Structures are given as structure tokens and as C-alpha cells.
Steps between C-alpha positions, in 0.01 A plus 500: 500500500317394183656518157266788410579692819869453443464645150287796616766608751784473249669799342671398178878488538768484234537149368844392611569193292544392144226274367465205270154439351470157338146430381599153383503384863133596551214252470183584304316654798803712590535621141135605505563690824813655349324652198183592688696700757711677237185621328326597824797685649533697175152636579539520878856547623388479864329161466485334842573133551134437586390667177765303310361176643147593388621581149673161481222306677734364764606567857743774616732225621514361145599845372767520768644161403487595132709816541750316718541241225582786264779604736337779699497506879139618517204627298581858590849462354355340187247785462773764530699322230206465258365854535847657503445694822787324677769621261705814537735709286849534650684737269834479680666193349722411796203511737289292263767232469552493874129435551509232231792317663358525850179335384648249257299176481725193461198270460432653159862439402486131593164447330622659177833312507315171537260602223792552258604135543173373351571605142700365207576845353520846656470825303567835668342809347478871568470828311784752512700494825297204629663286231836562668361336814406200287851483355657496843258235623573288192875518565456379858232236434698325227740362762222400740227337288555227244247633248519741205478862618477813285456871565327673209408866428232441237160330505571315175795327664266349759287341228810359331637336816198386697379140512289288732578528870690826457495789745517861385604738778404859422655792691305828506523788746147634453336242271361792301766580240338267249226235509614143559166345406602372156830359627319329783235340281763370256699339781198341668386362164827303484440331837756715676492745790572867563636647823480878531741673737386859548615760747183705524161336558272483199136402554463410132763228541307338785197455276672402174799290598552189712840557658619840620768601748472856633831607650426823681230704667722809496456659158749708306439860398188492277642784288769266368435312177528119521845494338621767746414298809764292674524120479675458835225290657509264200872439543458452875224244449697321227806477724289346777357242258852414381623451857205273573570288193869478592405346833 
């Protein structure tokens, strides 16, 4: 079966894994493909792999290899993630968490844990309840990493603490409570990095930012405001990262 035929016979399923999108690992051609497909899928959410290859002036096999490098099993899984059709609201919290745990992706944990070791300073940031996740992570990391680590609730604190080769980890359930663009630009200007950890997928993040971890494909009740949503998946992910670092 050809790649195109395989796609044509596919019915989009729920994405069952957490994802880590790191644009820094892409070469120039792959970055061009990345942005070209984001723009094209925004106009055509059923873009086939053959059409994607034509848009990017490459072969379907190149597209397939590209999405696998991003961490997706196939183009169809990548398409469902980008266009949002593969995500589902699970209003019952116990059911949502059960699905999250059953489909937990330890590869993302190990990649992020190893990423933390590259930096000379780590700053943990979140608005409202997400800041509490940062505080807990700070408490645990201080005994595991021999670098300065701070959890901060205000943007100005980031500017005061950051230096070269710093990492700012930002926790956000929806990514939509407030824009992170200004924070991001300030951090990048100081030769440092930002890692976003979000629960719900946010297409805007994929275009704007270089490093994003999406924890869940099972979304909380959309009627809840961001501060009303639970942070359970954050704490679960943080605990897994801590255990990895302890080993």
C-alpha cells in the first residue's frame, strides 16, 4: 500500500500520546517544511500527504520522515494534531486522567529531563494555579540539579533572574490566558531558551515558539475558565521527570 493510499483509508483516531515539538532539532529544509505545512493546513485541514509534498517541493517519503522526526508515528497522526481534529473533550475528570495515564509517553519525560541538564539556570513560571506547579518542581529539582533554580509568579521576576544559557519553563493549561510573546522575545534576546508545558494543544504555540510539550489529547470541560481547570497532569508529568532525574 502506498503512503497516499494508507492515508486515504485512514479515519482519524484520538491521539493517544503526549508530544514534544522541538524546532531547534530541525535543519533548514525541515524548518521550511514545518512552516509551509502549518500555513497550508490552516487553509486545508484535510491536506493529503501527496498534496503536502507538492506544497513543500519534496517527496511524500520526505514528509513522512519529517513528521517522524517531530515525534509523530505518521503523517495522519501529525495532521490530526495540527488541525485539532484528533482531540476530544472528556468532561469526567477521572475518565480523562485514566486515559492520560494509559497513554503516557515516557520518551517525552526522558527527553525533557535530559534537556534540563543543559542549562546553567532554570526559572519556572506560571500564572495563578500553574505557579504552584512551578513551586513544587523547584522544591524537588533543587536536590537533583546543581544549578540555581527559581519558581516565580511574575514576568518581571524572569527578567531580573535570567542570564545567558538559562531555561525558562512555562506551565499553562490552555496557553490562552495571556500572551507569552513579549516574555518569549525578552528571553530569546538574552541567549536563553523557553520550554512551554501545556495541557491542551495550541496551534499558535507551534508557529511562534520553538519548544512545546503538549501533555494531553483529552481536553477538560471548555466551560471552565483557565484558573478553574485542574493541574493534575502537570503534577503527574513533573513527578515522572523527577523520578527520571533521580535515576
